[in-house]
PDB file of C-alpha atoms in Angstrom:
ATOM      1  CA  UNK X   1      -1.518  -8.437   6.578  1.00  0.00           C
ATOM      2  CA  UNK X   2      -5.034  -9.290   5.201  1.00  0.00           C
ATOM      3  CA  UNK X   3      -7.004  -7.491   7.952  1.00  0.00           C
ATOM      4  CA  UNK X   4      -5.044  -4.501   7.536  1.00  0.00           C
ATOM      5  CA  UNK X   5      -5.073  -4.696   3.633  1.00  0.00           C
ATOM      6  CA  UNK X   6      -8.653  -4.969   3.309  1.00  0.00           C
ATOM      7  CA  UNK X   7      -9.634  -2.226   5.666  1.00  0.00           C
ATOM      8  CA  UNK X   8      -7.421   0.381   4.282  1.00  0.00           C
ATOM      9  CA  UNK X   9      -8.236  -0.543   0.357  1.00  0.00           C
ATOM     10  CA  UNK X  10     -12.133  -0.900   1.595  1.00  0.00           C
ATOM     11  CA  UNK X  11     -11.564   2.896   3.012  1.00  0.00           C
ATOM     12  CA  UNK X  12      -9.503   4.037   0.246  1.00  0.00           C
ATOM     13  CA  UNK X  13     -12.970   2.918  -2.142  1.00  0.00           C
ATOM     14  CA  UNK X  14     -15.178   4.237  -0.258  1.00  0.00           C
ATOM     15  CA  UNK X  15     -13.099   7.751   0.099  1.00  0.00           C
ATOM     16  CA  UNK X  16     -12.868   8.264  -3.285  1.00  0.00           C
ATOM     17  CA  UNK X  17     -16.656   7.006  -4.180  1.00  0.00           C
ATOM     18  CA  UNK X  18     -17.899   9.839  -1.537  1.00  0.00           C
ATOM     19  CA  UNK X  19     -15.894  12.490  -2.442  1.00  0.00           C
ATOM     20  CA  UNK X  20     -16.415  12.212  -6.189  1.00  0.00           C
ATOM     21  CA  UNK X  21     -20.331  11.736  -5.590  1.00  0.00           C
ATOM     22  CA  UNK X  22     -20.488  15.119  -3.210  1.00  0.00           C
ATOM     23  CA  UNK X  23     -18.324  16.723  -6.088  1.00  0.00           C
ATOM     24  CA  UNK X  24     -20.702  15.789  -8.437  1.00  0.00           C
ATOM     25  CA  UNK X  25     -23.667  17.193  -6.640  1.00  0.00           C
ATOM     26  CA  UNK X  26     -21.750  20.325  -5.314  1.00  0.00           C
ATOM     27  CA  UNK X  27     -22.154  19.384  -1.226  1.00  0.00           C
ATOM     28  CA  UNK X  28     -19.632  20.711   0.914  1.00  0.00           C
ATOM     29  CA  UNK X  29     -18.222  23.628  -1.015  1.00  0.00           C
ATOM     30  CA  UNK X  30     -15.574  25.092   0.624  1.00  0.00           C
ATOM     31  CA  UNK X  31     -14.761  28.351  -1.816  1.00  0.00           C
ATOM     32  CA  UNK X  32     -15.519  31.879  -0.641  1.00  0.00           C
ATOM     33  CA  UNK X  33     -16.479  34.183  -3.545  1.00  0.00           C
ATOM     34  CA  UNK X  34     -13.677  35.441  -4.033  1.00  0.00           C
ATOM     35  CA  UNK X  35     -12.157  31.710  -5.148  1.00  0.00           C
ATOM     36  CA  UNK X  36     -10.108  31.166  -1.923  1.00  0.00           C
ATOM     37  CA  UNK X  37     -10.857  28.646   0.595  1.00  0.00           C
ATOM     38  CA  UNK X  38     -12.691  28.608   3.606  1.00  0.00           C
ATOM     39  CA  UNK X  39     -10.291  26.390   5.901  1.00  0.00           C
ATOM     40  CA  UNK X  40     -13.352  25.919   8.577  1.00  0.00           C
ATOM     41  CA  UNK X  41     -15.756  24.739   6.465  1.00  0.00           C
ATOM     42  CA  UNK X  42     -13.130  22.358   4.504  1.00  0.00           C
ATOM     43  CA  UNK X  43     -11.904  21.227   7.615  1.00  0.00           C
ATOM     44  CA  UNK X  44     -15.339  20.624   9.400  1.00  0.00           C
ATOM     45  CA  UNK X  45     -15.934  18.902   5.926  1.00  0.00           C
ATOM     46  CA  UNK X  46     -13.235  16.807   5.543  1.00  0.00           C
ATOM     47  CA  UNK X  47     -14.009  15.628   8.895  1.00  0.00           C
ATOM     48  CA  UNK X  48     -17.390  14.268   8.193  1.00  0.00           C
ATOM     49  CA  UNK X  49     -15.950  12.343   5.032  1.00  0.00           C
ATOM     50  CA  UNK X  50     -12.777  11.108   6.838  1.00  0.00           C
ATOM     51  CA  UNK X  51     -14.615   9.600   9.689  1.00  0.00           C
ATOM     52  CA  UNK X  52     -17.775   8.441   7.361  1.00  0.00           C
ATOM     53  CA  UNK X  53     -15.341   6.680   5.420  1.00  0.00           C
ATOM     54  CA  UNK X  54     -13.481   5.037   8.314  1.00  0.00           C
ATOM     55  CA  UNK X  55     -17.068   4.090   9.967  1.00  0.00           C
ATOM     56  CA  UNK X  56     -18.207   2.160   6.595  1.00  0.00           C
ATOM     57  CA  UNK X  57     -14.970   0.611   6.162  1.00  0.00           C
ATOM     58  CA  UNK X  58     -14.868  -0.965   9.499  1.00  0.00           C
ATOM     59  CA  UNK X  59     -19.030  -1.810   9.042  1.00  0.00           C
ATOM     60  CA  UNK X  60     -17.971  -3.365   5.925  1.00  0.00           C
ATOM     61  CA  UNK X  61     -14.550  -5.227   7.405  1.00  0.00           C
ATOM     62  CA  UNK X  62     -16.334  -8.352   7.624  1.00  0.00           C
ATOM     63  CA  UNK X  63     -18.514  -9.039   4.388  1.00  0.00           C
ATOM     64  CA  UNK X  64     -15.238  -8.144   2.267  1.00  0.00           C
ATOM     65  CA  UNK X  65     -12.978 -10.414   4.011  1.00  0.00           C
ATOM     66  CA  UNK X  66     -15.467 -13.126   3.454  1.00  0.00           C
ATOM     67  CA  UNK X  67     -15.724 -11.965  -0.023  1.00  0.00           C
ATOM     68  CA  UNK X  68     -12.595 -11.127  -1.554  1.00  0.00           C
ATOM     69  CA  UNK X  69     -10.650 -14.170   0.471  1.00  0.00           C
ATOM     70  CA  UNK X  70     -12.885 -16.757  -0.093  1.00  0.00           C
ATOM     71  CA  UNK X  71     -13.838 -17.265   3.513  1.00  0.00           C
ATOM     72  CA  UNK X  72     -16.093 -20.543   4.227  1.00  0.00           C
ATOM     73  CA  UNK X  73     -17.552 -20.016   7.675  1.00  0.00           C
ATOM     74  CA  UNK X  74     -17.938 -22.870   9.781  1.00  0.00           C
ATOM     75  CA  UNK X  75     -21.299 -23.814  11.184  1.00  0.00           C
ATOM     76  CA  UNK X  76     -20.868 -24.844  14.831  1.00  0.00           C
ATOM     77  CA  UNK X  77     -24.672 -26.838  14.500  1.00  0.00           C
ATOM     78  CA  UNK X  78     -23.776 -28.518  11.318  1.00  0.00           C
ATOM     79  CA  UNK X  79     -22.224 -31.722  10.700  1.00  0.00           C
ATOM     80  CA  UNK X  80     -18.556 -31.003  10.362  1.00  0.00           C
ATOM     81  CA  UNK X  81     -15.191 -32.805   9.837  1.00  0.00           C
ATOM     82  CA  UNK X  82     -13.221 -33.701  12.591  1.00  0.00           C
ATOM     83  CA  UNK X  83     -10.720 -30.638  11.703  1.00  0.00           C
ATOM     84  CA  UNK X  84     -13.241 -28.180  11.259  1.00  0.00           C
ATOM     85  CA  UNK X  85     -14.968 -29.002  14.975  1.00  0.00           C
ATOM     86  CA  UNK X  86     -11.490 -28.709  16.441  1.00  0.00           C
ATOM     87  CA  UNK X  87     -11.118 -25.475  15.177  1.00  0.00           C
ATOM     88  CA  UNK X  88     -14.120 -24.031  15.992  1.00  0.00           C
ATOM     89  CA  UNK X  89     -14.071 -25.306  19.642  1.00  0.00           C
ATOM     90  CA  UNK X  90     -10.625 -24.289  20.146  1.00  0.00           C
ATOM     91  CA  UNK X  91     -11.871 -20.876  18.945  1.00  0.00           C
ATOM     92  CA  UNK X  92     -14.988 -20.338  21.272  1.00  0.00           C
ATOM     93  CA  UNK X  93     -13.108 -21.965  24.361  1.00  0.00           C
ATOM     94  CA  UNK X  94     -10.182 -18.999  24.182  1.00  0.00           C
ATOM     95  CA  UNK X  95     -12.964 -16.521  23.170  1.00  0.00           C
ATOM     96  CA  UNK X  96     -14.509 -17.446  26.289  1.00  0.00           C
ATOM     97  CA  UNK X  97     -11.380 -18.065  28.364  1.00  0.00           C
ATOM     98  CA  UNK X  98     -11.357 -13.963  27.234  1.00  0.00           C
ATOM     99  CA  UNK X  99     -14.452 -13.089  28.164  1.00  0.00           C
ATOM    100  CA  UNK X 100     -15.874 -12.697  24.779  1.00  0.00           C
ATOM    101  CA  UNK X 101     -20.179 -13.811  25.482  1.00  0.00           C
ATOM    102  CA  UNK X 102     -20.446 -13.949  21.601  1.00  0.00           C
ATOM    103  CA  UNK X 103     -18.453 -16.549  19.861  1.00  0.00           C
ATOM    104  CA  UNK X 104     -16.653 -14.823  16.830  1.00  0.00           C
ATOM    105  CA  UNK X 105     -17.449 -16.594  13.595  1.00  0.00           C
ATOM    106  CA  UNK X 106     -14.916 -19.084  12.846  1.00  0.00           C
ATOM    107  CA  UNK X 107     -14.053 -19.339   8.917  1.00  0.00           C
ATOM    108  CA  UNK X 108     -11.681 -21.245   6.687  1.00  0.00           C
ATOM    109  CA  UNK X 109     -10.075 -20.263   2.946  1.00  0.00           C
ATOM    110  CA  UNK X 110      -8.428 -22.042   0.838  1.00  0.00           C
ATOM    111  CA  UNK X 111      -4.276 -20.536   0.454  1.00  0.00           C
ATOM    112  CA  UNK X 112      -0.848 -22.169   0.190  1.00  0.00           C
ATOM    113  CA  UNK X 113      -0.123 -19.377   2.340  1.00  0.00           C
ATOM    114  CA  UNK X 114       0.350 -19.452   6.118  1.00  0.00           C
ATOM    115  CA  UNK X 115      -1.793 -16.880   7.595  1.00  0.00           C
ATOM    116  CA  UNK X 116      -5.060 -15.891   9.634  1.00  0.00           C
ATOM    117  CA  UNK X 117      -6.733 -12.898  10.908  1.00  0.00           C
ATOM    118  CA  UNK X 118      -9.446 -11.417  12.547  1.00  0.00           C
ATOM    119  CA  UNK X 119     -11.725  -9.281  11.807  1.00  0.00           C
ATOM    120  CA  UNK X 120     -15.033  -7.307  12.521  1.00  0.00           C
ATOM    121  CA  UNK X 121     -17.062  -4.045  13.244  1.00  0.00           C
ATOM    122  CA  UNK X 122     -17.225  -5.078  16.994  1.00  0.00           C
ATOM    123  CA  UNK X 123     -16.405  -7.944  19.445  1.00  0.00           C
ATOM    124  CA  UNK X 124     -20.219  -9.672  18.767  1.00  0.00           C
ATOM    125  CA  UNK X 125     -19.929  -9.292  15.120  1.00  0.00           C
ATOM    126  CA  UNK X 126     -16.049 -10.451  14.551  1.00  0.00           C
ATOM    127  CA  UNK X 127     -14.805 -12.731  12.337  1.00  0.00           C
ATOM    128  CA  UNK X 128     -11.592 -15.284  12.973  1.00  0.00           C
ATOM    129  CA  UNK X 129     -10.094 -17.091   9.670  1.00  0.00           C
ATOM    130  CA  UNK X 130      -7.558 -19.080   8.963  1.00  0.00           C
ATOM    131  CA  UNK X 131      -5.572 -20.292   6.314  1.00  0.00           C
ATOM    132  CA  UNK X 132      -5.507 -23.996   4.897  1.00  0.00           C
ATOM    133  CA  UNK X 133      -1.573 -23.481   4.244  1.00  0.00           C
ATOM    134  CA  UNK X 134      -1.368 -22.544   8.214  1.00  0.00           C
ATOM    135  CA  UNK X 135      -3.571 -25.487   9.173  1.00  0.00           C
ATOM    136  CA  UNK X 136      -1.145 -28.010   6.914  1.00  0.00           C
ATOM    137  CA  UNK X 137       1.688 -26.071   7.966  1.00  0.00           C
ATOM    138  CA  UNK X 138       1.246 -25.881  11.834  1.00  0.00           C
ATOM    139  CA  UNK X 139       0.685 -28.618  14.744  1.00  0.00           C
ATOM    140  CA  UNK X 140      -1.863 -27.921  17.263  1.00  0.00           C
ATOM    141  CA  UNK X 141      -0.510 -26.228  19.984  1.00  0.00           C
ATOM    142  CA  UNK X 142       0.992 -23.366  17.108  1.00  0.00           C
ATOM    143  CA  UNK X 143      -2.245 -22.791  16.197  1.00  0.00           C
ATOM    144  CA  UNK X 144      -3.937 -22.621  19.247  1.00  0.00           C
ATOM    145  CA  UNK X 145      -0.960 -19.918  19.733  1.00  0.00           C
ATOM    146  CA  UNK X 146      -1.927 -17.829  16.652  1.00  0.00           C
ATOM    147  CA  UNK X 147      -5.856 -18.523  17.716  1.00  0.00           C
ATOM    148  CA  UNK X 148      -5.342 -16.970  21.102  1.00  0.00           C
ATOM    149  CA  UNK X 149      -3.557 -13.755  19.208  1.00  0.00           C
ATOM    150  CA  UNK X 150      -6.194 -13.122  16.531  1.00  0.00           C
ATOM    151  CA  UNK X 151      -8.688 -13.602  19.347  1.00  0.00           C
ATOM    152  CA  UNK X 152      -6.566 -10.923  21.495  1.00  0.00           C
ATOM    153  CA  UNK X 153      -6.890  -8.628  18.299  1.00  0.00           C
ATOM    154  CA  UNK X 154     -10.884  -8.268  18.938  1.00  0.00           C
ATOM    155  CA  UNK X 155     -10.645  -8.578  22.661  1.00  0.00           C
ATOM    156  CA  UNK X 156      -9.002  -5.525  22.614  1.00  0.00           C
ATOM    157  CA  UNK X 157     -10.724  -3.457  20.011  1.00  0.00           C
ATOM    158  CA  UNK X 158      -7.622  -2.874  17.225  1.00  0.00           C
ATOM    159  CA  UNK X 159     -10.513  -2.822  14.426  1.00  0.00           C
ATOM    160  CA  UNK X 160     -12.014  -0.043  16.578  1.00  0.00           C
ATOM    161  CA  UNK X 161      -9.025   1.692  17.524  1.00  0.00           C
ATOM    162  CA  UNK X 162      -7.333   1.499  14.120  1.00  0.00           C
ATOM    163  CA  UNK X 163     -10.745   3.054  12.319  1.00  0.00           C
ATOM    164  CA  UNK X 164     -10.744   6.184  14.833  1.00  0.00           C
ATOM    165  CA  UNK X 165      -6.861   6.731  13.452  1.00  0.00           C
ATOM    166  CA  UNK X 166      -7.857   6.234  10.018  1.00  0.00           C
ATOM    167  CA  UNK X 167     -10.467   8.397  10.357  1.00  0.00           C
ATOM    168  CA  UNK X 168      -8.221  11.440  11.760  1.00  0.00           C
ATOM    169  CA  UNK X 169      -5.870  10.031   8.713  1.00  0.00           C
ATOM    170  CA  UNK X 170      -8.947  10.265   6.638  1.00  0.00           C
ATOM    171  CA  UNK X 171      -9.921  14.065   8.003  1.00  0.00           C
ATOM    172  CA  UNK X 172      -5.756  15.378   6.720  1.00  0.00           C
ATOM    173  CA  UNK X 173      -6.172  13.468   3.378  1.00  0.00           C
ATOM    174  CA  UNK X 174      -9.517  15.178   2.406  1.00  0.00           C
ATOM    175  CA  UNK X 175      -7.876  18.802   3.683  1.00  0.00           C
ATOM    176  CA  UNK X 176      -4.935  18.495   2.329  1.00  0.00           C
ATOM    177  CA  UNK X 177      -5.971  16.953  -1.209  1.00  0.00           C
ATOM    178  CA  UNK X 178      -8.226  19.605  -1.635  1.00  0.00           C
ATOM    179  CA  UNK X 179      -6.081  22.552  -0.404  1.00  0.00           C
ATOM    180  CA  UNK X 180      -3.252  20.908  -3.236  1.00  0.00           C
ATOM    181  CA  UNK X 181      -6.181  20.030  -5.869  1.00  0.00           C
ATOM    182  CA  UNK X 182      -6.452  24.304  -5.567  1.00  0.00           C
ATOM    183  CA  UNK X 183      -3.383  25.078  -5.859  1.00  0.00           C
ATOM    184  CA  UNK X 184      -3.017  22.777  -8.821  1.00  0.00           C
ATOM    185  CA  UNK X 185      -6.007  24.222 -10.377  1.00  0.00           C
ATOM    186  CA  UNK X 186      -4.862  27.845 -10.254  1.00  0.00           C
ATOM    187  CA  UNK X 187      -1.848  27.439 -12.879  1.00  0.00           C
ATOM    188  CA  UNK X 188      -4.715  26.331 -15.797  1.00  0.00           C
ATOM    189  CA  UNK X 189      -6.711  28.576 -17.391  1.00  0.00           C
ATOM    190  CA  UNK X 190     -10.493  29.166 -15.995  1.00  0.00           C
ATOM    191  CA  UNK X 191     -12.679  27.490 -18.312  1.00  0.00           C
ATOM    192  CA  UNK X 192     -10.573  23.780 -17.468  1.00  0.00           C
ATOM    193  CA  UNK X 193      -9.970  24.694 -14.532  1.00  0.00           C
ATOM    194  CA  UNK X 194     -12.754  22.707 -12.446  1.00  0.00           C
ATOM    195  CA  UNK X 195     -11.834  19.847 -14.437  1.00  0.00           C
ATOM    196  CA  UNK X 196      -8.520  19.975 -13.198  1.00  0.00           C
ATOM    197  CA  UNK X 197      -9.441  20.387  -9.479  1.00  0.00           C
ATOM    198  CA  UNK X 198     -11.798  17.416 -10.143  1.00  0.00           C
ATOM    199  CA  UNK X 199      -9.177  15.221 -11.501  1.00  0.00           C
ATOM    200  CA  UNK X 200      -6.313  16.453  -8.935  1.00  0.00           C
ATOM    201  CA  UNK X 201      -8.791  15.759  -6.069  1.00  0.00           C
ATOM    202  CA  UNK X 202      -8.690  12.293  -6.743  1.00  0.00           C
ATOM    203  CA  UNK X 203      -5.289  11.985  -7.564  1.00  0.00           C
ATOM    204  CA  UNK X 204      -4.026  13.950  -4.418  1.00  0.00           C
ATOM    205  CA  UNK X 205      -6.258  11.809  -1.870  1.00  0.00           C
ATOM    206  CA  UNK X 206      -4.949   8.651  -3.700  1.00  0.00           C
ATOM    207  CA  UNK X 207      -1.198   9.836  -2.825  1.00  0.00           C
ATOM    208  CA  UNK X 208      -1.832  11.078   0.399  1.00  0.00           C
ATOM    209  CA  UNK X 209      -3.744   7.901   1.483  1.00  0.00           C
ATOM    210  CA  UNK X 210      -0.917   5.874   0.367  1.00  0.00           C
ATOM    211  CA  UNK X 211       1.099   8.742   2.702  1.00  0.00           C
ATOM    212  CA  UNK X 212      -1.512   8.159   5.513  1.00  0.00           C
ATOM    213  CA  UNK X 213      -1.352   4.492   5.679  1.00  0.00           C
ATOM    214  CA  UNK X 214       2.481   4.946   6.670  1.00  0.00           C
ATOM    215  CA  UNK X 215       0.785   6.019  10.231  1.00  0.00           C
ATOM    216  CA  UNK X 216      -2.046   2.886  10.416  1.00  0.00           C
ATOM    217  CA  UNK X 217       1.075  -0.214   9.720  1.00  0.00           C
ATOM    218  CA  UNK X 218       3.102   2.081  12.322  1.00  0.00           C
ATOM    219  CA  UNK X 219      -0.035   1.359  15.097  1.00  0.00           C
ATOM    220  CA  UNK X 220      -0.699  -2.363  12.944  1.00  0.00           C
ATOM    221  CA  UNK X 221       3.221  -3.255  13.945  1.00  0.00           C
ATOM    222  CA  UNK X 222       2.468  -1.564  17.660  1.00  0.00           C
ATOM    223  CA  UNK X 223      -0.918  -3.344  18.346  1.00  0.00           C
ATOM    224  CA  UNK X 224       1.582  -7.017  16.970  1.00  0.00           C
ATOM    225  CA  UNK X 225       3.072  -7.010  20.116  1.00  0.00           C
ATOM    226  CA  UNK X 226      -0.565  -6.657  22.401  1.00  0.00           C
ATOM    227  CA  UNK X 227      -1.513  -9.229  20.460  1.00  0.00           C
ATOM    228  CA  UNK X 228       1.302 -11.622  21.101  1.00  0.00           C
ATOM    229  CA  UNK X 229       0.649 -10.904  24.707  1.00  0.00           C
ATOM    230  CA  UNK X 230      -2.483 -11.504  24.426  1.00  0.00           C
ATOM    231  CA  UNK X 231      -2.242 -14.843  22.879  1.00  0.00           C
ATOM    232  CA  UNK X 232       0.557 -15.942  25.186  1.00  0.00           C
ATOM    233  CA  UNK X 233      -2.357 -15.206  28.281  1.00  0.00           C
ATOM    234  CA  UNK X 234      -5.282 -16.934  26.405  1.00  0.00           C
ATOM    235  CA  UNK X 235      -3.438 -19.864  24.646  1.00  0.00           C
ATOM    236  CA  UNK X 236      -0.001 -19.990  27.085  1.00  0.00           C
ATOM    237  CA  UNK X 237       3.137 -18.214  26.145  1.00  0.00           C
ATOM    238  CA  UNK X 238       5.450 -21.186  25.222  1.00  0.00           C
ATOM    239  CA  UNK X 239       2.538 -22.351  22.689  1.00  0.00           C
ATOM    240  CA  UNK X 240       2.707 -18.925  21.042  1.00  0.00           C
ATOM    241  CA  UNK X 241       6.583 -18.411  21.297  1.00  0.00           C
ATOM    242  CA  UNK X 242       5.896 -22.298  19.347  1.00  0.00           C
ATOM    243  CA  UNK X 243       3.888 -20.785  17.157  1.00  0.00           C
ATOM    244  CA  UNK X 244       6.372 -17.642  16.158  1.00  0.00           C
ATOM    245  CA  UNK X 245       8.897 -20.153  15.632  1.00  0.00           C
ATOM    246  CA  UNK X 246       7.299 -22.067  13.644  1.00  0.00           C
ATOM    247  CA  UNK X 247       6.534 -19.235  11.373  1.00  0.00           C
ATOM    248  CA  UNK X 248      10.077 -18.129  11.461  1.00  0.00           C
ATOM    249  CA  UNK X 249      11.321 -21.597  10.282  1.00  0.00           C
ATOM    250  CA  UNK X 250       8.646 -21.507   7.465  1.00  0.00           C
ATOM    251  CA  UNK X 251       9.792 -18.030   6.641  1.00  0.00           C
ATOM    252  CA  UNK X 252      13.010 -19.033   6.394  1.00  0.00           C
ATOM    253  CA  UNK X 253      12.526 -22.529   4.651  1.00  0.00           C
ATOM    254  CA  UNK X 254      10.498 -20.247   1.615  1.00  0.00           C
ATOM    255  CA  UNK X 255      13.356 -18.229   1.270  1.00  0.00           C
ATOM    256  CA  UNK X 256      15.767 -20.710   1.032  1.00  0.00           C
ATOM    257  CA  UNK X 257      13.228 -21.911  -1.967  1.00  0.00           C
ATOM    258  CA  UNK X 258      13.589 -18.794  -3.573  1.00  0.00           C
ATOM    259  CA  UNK X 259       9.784 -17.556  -2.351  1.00  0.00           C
ATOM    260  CA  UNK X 260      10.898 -14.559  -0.811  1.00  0.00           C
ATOM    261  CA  UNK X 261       7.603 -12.795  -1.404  1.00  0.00           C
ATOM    262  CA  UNK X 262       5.564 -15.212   0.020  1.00  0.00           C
ATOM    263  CA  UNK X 263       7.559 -14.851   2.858  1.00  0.00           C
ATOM    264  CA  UNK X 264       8.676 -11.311   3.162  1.00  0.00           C
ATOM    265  CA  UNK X 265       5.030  -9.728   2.226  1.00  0.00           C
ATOM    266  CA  UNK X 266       2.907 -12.201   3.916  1.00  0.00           C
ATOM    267  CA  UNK X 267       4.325 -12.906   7.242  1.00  0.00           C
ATOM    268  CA  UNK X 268       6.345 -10.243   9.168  1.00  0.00           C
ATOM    269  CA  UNK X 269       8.739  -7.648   7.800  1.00  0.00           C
ATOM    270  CA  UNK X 270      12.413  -7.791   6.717  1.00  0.00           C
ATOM    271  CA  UNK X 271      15.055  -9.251   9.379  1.00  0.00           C
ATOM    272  CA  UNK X 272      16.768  -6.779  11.126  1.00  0.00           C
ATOM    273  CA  UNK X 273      14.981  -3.609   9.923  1.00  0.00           C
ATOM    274  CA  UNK X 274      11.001  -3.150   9.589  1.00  0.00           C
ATOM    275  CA  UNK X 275       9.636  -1.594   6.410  1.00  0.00           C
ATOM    276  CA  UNK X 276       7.889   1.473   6.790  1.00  0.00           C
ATOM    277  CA  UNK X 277       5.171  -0.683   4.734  1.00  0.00           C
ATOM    278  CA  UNK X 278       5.403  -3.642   6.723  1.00  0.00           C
ATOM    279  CA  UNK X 279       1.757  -4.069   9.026  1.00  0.00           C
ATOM    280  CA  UNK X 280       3.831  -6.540  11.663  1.00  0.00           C
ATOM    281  CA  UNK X 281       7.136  -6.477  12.623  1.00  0.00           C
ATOM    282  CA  UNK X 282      10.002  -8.951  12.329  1.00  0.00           C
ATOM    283  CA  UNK X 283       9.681 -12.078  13.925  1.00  0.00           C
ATOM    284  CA  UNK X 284      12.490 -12.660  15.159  1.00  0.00           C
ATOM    285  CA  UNK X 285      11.724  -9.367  17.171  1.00  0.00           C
ATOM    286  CA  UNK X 286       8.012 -10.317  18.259  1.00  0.00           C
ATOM    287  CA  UNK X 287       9.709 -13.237  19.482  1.00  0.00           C
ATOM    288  CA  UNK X 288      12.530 -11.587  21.691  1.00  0.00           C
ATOM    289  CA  UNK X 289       9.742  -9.187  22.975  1.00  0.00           C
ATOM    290  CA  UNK X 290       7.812 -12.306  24.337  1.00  0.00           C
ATOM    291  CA  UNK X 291      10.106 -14.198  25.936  1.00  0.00           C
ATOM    292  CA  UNK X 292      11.217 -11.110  27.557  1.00  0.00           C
ATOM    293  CA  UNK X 293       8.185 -10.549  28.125  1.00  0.00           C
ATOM    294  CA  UNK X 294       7.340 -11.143  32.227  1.00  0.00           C
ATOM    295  CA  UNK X 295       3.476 -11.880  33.359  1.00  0.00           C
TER     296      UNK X 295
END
């Protein structure tokens, strides 16, 4: 949840803060003289902001998980506790076990909530942190389990991936806010109205980001299932079935103690149906998929 939060807020930003500064200095205009639109341009336009956005987001993914969660990275060469050097060997010896030749940076932050991700613009500048609530919460071999499946997520590239989708998401947002901020502004009169395309701009690309993002949880809840794999091969399947279940009889012990959203919004998505919203599917069904699962 807090990888794929981050990124698509992070994007959302830095959408808006280029499109309103390009605005302001009149680059990209996509209006003929006659006060139609030139669908080339926009679109070649709206490409070059969609992917520019995605690009920064995912160059940024790092330095605002560390920022906005608190992150304390571990340094392998200092003198840490006996918890922290466990973690940070068990992370490098499954980032080697999958090939990785630069260790990921291994990073703690303080939460009640059980939870980790990974993140990072590439597989030699990634980040893997984990939550003090999962590290209370969990025995070993669970998280070695969830280890080996946020160190699957950079092994195979999901940042990467997921930033050339939100860019294409990007590229439809910035068309189509702009082709409805016109519309919108013909139905004013002509001396407001490039106030009202300003305005409409921003309020159409907020919309259809929130629209957009529909299509980046659909891959997030996809690339869930890789990633169980994943872990299963680097950390051994019944260690990250172990580690599912555990999460499943946390999830289930919260709701019981009437903290639903805890639950609900920070671990996997409602039981028997997955929310459109929802970045990983239900557990029980990541953990049917696994030990169905044959490798």
């Amino acid at each position: 949840m807090k990888r794929i939060f981050l990124f698509i807020l992070t994007n959302l930003l830095v959408m808006i803060t280029i499109g309103i500064i390009l605005s302001v200095f009149g680059v990209g205009s996509y209006m003929n003289e006659q006060g139609g639109i030139n669908f080339q341009q926009l679109l070649v336009f709206s490409a070059i902001v969609g992917f520019t956005g995605a690009f920064i987001s995912l160059a940024m993914s790092r330095w605002m998980a560390k920022m906005m969660m608190g992150v304390q990275v571990l340094n392998p060469q200092a003198n840490l506790t006996g918890s922290e050097r466990e973690l940070v060997d068990m992370v490098h010896r499954i980032a080697r076990n999958a090939g990785m030749s630069v260790m990921p940076e291994v990073g703690i932050y303080e939460s009640k909530e059980v939870n980790a991700f990974a993140t990072g613009p590439s597989k030699r500048r990634s980040l893997v942190a984990i939550s003090t609530g999962l590290l209370e919460e969990m025995d070993r071999d669970a998280v070695e389990g969830i280890v080996g499946h946020e160190v699957a997520h950079i092994v195979n590239g999901d940042m990467v991936t997921m930033t050339l989708l939100q860019g294409v998401v990007n590229t439809f947002v910035v068309f189509l806010s702009r082709i409805a901020a016109w519309a919108a502004s013909r139905f004013v009169k002509e001396d407001v109205a490039p106030i009202v395309h300003f305005i409409a701009v921003i309020v159409f690309q907020i919309v259809f980001s929130i629209l957009g993002s529909l299509v980046v949880f659909a891959y997030s809840r996809h690339r869930e299932f890789h990633a169980d794999r994943g872990g299963a091969y680097l950390a051994g399947k019944d260690k990250m079935i172990h580690a599912l279940q555990t999460l499943q009889n946390y999830k289930d012990r919260v709701v019981s103690e009437k903290q639903a959203s805890v639950a609900t919004l920070k671990i996997s998505g409602k039981p028997g149906k997955t929310s459109w919203f929802s970045t990983h599917p239900d557990l029980g069904e990541r953990i049917r998929a696994l030990q169905e699962s044959q490798f």
